[in-house]
Coordinates of C-alpha atoms in Angstrom, one line a residue:
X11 CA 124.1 -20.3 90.1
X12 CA 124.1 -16.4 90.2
X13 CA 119.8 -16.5 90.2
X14 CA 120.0 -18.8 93.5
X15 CA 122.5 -16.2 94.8
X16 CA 120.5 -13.5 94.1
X17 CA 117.6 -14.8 95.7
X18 CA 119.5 -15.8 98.8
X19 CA 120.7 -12.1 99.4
X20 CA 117.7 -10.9 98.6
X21 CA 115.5 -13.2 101.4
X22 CA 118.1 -12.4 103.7
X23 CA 118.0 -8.5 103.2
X24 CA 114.0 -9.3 103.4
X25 CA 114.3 -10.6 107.0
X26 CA 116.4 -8.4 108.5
X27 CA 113.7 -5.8 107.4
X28 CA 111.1 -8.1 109.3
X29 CA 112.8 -8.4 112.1
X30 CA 114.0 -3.9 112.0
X31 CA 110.0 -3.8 111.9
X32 CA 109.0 -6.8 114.6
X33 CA 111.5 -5.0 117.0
X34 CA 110.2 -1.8 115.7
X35 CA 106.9 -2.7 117.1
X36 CA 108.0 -4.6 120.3
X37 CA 109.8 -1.7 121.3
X38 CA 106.5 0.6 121.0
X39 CA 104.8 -2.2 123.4
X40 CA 107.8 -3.4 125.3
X41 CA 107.7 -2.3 129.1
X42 CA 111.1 -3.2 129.6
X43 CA 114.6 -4.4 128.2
X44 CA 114.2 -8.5 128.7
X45 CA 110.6 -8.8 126.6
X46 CA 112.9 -6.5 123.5
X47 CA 115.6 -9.2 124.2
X48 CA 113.5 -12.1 124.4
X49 CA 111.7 -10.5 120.9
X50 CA 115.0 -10.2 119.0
X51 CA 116.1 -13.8 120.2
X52 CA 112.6 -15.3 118.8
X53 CA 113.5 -13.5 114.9
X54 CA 117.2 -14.4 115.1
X55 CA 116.5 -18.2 115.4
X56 CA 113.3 -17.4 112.5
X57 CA 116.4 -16.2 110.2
X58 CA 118.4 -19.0 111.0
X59 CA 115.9 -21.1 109.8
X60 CA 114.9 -19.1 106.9
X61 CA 119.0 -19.4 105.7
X62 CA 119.2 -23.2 106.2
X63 CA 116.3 -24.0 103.8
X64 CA 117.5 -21.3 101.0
X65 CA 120.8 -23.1 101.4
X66 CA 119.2 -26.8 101.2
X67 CA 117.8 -25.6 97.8
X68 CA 121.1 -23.9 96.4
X69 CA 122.6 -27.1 96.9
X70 CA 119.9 -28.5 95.2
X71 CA 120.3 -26.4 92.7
X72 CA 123.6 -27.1 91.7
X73 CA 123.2 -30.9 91.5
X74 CA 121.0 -30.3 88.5
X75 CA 123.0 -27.9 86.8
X76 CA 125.9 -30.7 87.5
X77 CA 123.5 -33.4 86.0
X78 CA 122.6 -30.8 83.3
X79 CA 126.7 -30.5 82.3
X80 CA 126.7 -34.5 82.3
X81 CA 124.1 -34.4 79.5
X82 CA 125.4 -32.2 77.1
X83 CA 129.0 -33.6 77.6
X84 CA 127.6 -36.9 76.5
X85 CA 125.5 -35.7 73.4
X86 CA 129.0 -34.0 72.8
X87 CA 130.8 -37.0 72.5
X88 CA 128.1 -39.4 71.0
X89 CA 127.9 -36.2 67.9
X90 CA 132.0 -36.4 67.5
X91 CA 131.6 -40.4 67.8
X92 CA 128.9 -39.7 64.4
X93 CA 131.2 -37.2 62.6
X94 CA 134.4 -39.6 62.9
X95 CA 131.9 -42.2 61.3
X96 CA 130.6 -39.8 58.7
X97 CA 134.1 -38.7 58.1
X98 CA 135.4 -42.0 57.4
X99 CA 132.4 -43.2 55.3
X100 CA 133.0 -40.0 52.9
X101 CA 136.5 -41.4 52.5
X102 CA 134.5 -44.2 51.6
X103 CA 132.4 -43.0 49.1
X104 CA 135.5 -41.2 47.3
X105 CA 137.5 -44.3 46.8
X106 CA 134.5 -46.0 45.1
X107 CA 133.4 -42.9 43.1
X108 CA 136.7 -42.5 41.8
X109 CA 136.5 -46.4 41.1
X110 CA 133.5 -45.8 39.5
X111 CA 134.6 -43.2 37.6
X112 CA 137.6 -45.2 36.3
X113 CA 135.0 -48.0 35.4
X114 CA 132.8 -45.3 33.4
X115 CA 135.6 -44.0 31.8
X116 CA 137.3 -47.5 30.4
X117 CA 133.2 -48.7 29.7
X118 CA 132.9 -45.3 27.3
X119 CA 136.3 -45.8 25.3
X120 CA 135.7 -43.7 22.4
X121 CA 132.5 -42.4 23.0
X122 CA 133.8 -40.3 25.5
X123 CA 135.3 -37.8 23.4
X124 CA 131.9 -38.5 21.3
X125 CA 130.5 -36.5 24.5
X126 CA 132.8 -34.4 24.7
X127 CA 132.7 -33.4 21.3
X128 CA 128.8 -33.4 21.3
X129 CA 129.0 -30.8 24.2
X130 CA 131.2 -28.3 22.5
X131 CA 129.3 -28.5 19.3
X132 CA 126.2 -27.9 21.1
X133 CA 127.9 -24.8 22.8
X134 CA 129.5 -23.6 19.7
X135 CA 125.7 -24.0 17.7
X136 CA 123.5 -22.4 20.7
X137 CA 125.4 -19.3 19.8
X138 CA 124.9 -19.4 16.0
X139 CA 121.2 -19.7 16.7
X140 CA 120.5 -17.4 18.9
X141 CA 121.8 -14.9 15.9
X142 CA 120.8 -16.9 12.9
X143 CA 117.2 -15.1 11.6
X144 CA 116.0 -18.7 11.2
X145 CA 114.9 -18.6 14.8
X146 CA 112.4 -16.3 14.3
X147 CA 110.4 -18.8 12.5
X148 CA 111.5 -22.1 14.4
X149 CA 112.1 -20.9 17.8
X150 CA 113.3 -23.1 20.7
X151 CA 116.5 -24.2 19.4
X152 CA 118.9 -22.6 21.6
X153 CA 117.1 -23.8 24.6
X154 CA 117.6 -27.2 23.8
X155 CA 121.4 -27.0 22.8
X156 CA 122.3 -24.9 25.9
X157 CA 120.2 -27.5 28.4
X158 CA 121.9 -29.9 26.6
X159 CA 125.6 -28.9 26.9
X160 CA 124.7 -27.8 30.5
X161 CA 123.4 -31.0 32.2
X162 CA 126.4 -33.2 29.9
X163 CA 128.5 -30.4 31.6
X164 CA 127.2 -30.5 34.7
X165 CA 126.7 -34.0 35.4
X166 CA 127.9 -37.7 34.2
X167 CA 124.6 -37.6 32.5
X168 CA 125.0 -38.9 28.8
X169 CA 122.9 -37.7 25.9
X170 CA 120.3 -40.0 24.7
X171 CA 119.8 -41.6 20.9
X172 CA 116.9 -38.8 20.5
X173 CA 119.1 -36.0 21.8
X174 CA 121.9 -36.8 19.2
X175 CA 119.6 -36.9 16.9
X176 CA 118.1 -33.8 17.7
X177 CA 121.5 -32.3 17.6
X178 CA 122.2 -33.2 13.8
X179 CA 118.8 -32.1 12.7
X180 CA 118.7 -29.1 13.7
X181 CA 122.0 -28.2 12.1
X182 CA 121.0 -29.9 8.9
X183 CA 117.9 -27.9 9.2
X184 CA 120.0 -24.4 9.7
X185 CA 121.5 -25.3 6.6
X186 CA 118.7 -26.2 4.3
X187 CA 116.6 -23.2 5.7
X188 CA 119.9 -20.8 4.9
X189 CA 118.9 -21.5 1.0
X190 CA 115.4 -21.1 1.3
X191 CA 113.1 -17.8 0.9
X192 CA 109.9 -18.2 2.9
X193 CA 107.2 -16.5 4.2
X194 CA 105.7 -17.0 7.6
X195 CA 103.6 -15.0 10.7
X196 CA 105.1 -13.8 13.7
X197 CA 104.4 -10.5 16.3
X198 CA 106.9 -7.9 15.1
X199 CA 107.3 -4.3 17.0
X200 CA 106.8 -1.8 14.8
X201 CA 108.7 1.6 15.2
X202 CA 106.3 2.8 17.0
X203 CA 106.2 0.1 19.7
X204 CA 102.9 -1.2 18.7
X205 CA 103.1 -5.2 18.7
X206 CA 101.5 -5.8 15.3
X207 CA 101.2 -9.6 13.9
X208 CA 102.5 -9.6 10.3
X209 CA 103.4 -11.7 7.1
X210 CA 107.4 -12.1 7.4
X211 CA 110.0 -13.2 4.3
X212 CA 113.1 -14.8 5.4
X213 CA 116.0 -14.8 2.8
X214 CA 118.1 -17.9 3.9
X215 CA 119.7 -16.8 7.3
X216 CA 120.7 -13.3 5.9
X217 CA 117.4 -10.8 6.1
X218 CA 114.3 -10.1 7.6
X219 CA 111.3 -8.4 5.8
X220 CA 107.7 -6.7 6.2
X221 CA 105.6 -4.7 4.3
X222 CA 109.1 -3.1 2.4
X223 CA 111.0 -2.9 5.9
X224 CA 113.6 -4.8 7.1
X225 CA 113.4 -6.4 10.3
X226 CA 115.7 -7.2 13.2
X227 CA 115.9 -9.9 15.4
X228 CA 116.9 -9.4 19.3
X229 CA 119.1 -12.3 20.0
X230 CA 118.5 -12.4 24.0
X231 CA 114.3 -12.0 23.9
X232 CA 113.6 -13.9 20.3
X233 CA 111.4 -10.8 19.2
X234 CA 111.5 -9.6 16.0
X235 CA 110.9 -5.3 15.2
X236 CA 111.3 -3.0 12.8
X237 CA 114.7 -0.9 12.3
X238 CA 114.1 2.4 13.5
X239 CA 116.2 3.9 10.6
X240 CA 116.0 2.2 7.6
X241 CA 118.4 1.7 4.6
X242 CA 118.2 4.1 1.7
X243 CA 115.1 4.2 -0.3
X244 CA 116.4 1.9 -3.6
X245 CA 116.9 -1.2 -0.5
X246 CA 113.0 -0.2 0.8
X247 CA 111.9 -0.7 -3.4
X248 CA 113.5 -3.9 -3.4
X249 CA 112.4 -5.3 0.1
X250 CA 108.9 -4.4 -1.1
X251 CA 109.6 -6.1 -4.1
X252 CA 110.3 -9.3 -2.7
X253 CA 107.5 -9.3 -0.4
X254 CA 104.9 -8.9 -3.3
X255 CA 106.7 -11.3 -5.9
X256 CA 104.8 -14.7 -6.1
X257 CA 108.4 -17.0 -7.4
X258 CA 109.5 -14.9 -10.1
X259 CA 113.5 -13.3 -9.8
X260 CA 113.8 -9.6 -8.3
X261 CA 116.4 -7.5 -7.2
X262 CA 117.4 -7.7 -3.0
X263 CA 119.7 -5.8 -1.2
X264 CA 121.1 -9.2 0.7
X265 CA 123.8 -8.5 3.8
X266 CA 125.7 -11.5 3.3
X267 CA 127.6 -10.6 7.1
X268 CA 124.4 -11.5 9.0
X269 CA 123.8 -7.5 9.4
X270 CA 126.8 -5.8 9.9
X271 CA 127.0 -4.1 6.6
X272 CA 123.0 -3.2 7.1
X273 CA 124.1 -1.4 10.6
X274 CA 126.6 0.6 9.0
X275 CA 123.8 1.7 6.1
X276 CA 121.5 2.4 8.7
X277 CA 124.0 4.4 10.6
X278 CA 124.7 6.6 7.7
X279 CA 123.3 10.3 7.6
X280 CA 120.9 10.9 5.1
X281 CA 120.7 14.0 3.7
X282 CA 119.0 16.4 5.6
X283 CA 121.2 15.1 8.4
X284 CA 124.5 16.2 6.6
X285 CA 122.7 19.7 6.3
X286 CA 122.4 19.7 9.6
X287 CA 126.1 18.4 10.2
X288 CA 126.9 22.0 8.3
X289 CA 125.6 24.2 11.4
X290 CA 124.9 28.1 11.0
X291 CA 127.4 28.7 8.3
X292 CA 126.2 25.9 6.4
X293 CA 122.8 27.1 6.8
X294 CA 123.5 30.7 5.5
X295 CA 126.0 29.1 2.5
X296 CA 122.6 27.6 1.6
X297 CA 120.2 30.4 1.6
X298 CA 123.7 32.4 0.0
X299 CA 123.4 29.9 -2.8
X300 CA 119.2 30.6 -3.2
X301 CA 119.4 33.7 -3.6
X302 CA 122.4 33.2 -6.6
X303 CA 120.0 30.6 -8.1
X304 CA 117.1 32.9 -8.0
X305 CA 119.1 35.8 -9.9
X306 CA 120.7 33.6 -12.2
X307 CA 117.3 31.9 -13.1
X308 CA 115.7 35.4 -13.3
X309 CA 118.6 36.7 -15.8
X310 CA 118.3 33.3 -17.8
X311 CA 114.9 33.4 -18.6
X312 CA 115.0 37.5 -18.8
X313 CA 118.1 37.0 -21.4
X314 CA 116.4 34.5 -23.2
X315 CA 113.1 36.6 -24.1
X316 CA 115.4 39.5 -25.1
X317 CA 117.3 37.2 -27.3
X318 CA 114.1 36.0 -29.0
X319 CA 112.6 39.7 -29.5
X320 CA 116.5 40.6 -30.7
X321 CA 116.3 37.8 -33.3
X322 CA 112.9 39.0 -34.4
X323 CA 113.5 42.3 -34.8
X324 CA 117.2 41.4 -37.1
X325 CA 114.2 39.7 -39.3
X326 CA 112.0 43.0 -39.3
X327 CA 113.0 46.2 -41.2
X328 CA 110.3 48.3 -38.9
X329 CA 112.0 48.9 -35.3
X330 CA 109.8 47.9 -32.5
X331 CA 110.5 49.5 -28.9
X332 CA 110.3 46.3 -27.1
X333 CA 113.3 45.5 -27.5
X334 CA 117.5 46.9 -26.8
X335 CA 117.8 46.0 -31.0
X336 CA 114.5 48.1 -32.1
X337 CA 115.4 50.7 -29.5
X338 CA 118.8 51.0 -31.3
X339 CA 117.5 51.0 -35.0
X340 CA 114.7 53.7 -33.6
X341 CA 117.5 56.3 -32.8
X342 CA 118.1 56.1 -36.9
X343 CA 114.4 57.1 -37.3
X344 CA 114.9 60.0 -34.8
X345 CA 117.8 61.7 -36.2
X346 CA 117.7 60.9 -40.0
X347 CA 119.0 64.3 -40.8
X348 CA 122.4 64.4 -38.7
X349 CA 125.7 64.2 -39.7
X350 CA 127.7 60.7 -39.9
X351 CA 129.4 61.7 -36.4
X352 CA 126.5 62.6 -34.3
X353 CA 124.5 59.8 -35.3
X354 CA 127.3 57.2 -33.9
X355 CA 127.6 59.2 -30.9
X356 CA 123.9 58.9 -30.0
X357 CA 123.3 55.4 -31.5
X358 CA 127.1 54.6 -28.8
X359 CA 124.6 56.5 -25.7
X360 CA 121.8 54.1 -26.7
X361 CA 123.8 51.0 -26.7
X362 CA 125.4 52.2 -23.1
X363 CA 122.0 52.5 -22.2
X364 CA 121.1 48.9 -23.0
X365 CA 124.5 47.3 -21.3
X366 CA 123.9 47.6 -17.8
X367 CA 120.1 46.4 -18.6
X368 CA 121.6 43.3 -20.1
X369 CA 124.0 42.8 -17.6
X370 CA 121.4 43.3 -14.2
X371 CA 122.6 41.1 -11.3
X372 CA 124.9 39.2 -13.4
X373 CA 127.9 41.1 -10.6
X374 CA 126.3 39.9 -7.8
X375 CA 125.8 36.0 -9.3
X376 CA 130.0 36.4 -9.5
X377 CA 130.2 37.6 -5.8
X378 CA 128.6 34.4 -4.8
X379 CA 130.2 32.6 -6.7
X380 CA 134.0 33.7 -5.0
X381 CA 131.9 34.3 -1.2
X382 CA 130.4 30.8 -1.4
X383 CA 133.8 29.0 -1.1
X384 CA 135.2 31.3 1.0
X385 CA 132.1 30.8 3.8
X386 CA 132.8 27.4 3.5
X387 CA 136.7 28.1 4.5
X388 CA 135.0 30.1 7.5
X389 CA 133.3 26.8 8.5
X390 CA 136.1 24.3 8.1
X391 CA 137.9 26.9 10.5
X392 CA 134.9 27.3 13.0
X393 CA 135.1 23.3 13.1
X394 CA 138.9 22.5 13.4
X395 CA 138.1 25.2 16.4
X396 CA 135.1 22.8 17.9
X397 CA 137.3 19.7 17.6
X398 CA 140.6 21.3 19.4
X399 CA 138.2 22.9 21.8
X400 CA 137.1 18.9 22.5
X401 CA 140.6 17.7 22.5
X402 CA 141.7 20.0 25.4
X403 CA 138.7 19.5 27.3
X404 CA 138.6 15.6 27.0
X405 CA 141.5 14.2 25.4
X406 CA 141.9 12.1 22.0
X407 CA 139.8 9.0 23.8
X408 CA 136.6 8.9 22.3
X409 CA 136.6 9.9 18.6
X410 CA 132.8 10.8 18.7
X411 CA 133.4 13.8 21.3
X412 CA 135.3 15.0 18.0
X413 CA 133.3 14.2 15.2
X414 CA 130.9 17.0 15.4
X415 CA 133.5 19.8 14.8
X416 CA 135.1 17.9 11.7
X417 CA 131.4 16.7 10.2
X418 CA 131.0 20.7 10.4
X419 CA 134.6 21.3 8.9
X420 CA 133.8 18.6 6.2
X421 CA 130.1 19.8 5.5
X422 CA 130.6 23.9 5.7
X423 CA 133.7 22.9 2.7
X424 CA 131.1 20.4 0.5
X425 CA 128.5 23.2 0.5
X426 CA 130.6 26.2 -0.1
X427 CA 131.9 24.6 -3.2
X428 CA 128.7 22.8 -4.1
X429 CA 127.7 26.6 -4.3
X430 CA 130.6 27.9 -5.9
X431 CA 130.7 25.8 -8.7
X432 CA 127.2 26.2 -10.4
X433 CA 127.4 30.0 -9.3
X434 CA 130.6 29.9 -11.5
X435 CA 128.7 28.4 -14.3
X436 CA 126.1 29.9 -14.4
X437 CA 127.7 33.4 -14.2
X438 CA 130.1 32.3 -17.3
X439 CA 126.9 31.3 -19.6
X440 CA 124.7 33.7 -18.9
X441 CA 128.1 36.6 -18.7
X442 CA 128.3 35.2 -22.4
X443 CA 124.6 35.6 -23.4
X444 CA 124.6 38.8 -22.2
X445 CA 127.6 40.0 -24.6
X446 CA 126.2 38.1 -27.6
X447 CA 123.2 40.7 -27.5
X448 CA 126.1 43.3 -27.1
X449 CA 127.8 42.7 -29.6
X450 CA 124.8 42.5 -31.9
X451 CA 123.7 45.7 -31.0
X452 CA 127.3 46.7 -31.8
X453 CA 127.3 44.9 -35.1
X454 CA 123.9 46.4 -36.2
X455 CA 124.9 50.0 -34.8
X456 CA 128.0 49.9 -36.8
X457 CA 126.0 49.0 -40.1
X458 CA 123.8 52.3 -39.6
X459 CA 126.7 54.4 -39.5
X460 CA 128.1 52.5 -42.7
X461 CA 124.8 53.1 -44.4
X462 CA 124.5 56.8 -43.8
X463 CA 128.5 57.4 -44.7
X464 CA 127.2 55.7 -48.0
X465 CA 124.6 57.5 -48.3
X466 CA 126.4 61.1 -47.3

C-alpha cells in the first residue's frame, strides 16, 4: 500500500513539472493570454487523466493484497486444524506407551531387576578395567561394558544371550589373569617420549615391567610408559630379575594397592635430592665436614706410621732419628756426661718438642666437631624463617608452600649432626692415639733418668 502511494505522489509531482515546462514554453510562443489559457486547460484535463488510471491501479492493488490476507489466514487455520490433530494423537501415543510399558514391565517379572542389575555391574566393572593393568594386554573391555550399560540405560533395549555372556567372562577372565605372570608385546613410551615396542611382564593385576623398569598404565588413552622416576634401585634388581627368569621363584617388589604405595616410593627424594633440600648451609656443613674427614684421615694414617716406627725402635737399643722415641733416646747419646737434673730437663724440652707434632690438627677436628651441629642449628632457624615467611604471605592452605623451609630445617639439623658425630669420634680415637705415644715417650724418658741415677 505505501509503494502505490508513493508512486501516485511521485507521477503527480511529475506532471505538474510537465505542465510548469509545456506552459513554460507556450508562454515563450504565446502571442496573447487565450492561446496560454487554452494551453493550461489542454494539461489540466492530461492530469486528470493521468490520476484516474494511477487510481484504477491502487485499487487494483489492494484487492490483491486483500486476496493475499485471505490466503495466509486460511493456511493459518488449516496449520492449527493439524497441530490440534498432532496434539491429540501424542496424547495418543502416551496412553499406549505407558500401556506398553506396563505390558513390558509385567512380561519381564524378574528379569527386570536381572537388567537392572546387569547395568550397574557393567558400570561398576568398566571402572575396574579401565585401572586394572590387565587391559594393557586385552584391551577393549571397557568399551563394551560402558556401550553396554549406556544403550540398557538409554533405551528399553535388553542385553542379548551373547552380551551376558560377554559380561561374565570377562570378569572371570579379570580374575584368572589377576593370578597369572605373563609376558606379552605392546608400544610403551619410554622416558624419553620415544614410542618403543617392547617385551612386557604382567604380575596378576598389580605391576607392570620392562627391561628392569616399571611401567604405568594411563587409564583414559590405554598407553602404557615408563615412570619417569623410578623406585629405589633394590625394586629395579628385582624387576629385572623377573623379566630374565624363565619359571623359577625370585624376589618382586609387588604393590598390592594397584600403585598407590609405588607413587609414594617414586615420590620420595633420593639422596642427592635431600642434599639439595639442605640449601647453602647444608652445602657448607658438607664441605665443613670434608675438610674434618681429610684431617682426621691425614692424622690416622700419620699416627699410625709413628706408632709403628715407636714400636720398632722400643725393640732397638740404637736410637734412630726417624722417629719422636729415637729422637728422645738420642738426647741420652748427646749429653752422656750431665748430671741426673739436666738430663731430665732436656730429655722434658725434647718430649714438648714431639707433643704438638703428635697432636697437629687434632684442635681443629674438635672445632668441627662442636661448629658442625651448631651450623645445623643456624639452618633449622634460617628454615622455621622461610616457612613463617610463607605463612604470612599465603596462609596455612597449601602445606607444600611450606614444605621447602621445614625440608631445609629438617635437612640443615640431619647433616650438622651427621657431621658432628663421626668428627666427635674420630677426634676421641685419634686424641687417644696421640697420648699413647705420649705417654710412651714419657715412660721411656723416665727410665733414662732412672738409669743414669743408678748409675751416678
Amino acid at each position: 500500500m505505501k509503494s502505490i502511494v508513493k508512486v501516485l505522489t511521485t507521477g503527480l509531482f511529475a506532471s505538474l513539472v510537465a505542465t510548469g515546462a509545456m506552459a513554460q514554453s507556450a508562454s515563450d510562443k504565446a502571442l496573447d493570454l487565450d492561446q496560454l489559457l487554452k494551453q493550461l486547460e489542454q494539461g489540466q484535463i492530461t492530469q486528470n487523466k493521468d490520476n484516474q488510471r494511477r487510481e484504477k491501479e491502487f485499487a487494483a492493488k489492494v484487492a490483491e493484497q486483500d486476496q493475499m490476507l485471505k490466503d495466509a489466514t486460511g493456511k493459518r487455520n488449516d496449520e492449527l486444524k493439524n497441530s490440534e490433530n498432532l496434539e491429540r494423537q501424542f496424547q495418543e501415543n502416551e496412553f499406549k506407551l505407558a500401556d506398553l510399558n506396563d505390558a513390558l514391565t509385567n512380561r519381564l517379572g524378574s528379569l527386570k531387576e536381572l537388567f537392572g542389575v546387569l547395568q550397574q555391574v557393567s558400570g561398576d566393572t568398566k571402572g575396574k578395567f579401565q585401572n586394572s593393568v590387565i587391559s594393557a594386554q586385552v584391551p577393549g573391555r571397557a568399551e563394551f561394558l560402558d556401550g553396554l550399560a549406556q544403550s540398557m540405560g538409554s533405551s528399553s533395549k535388553l542385553a542379548s544371550i551373547d552380551e551376558i555372556e560377554r559380561v561374565w567372562f570377562e570378569i572371570q577372565r579379570e580374575m584368572t589373569e589377576s593370578g597369572k605372570v605373563t609376558k606379552f608385546t605392546t608400544d610403551v613410551v619410554e622416558a624419553g617420549g620415544n614410542k618403543v615396542n617392547k617385551e612386557v611382564v604382567r604380575v596378576g593385576s598389580f605391576a607392570l615391567v620392562a627391561d628392569g623398569k616399571y611401567l604405568d598404565m594411563n587409564p583414559s588413552t590405554g598407553t602404557v610408559a615408563e615412570l619417569i622416576r623410578q623406585p629405589a634401585d633394590r625394586y629395579g634388581e628385582s624387576a629385572a630379575n623377573l623379566q630374565a627368569s624363565n619359571g623359577e621363584l625370585v624376589e618382586f617388589g609387588l604393590d598390592p594397592t594397584g600403585g598407590s604405595i609405588l607413587g609414594l616410593l617414586v615420590q620420595a627424594p633420593n639422596f642427592q635430592e635431600r642434599i639439595e633440600q639442605g640449601g647453602l648451609v647444608g652445602y657448607i656443613i658438607l664441605a665443613v665436614g670434608a675438610v674434618g674427614l681429610l684431617l682426621a684421615l691425614e692424622r690416622l694414617i700419620s699416627l699410625t706410621l709413628i706408632k709403628a716406627k715407636v714400636d720398632r725402635q722400643l725393640k732397638n737399643q740404637q736410637p734412630n732419628k726417624d722417629n719422636p722415641l729415637g729422637r728422645i733416646l738420642h738426647v741420652r747419646e748427646e749429653f752422656p756426661n750431665v748430671d741426673t737434673e739436666t738430663l731430665e730437663l732436656k730429655l722434658t724440652e725434647a718430649i714438648l718438642g714431639e707433643v704438638p707434632k703428635l697432636g697437629r690438627n687434632l684442635t681443629m677436628i674438635k672445632i668441627i666437631s662442636v661448629v658442625a651441629p651448631l651450623m645445623g642449628l643456624l639452618g633449622t632457624v634460617t628454615g622455621m624463617i622461610n616457612t613463617f615467611q610463607a605463612i604470612t604471605l599465603f596462609g596455612t592452605g597449601d602445606p607444600k608452600l611450606m614444605a621447602g623451609g621445614i625440608s631445609t630445617a629438617l635437612m640443615t639439623t640431619v647433616l650438622g649432626l651427621v657431621v658432628a658425630i663421626p668428627m666427635t669420634l674420630l677426634y676421641a680415637m685419634l686424641n687417644t692415639r696421640s697420648k699413647n705415644i705420649v705417654f710412651i715417650l714419657q715412660e721411656q724418658a723416665s727410665g733414662v733418668i732412672a738409669e743414669r741415677a743408678e748409675r751416678s
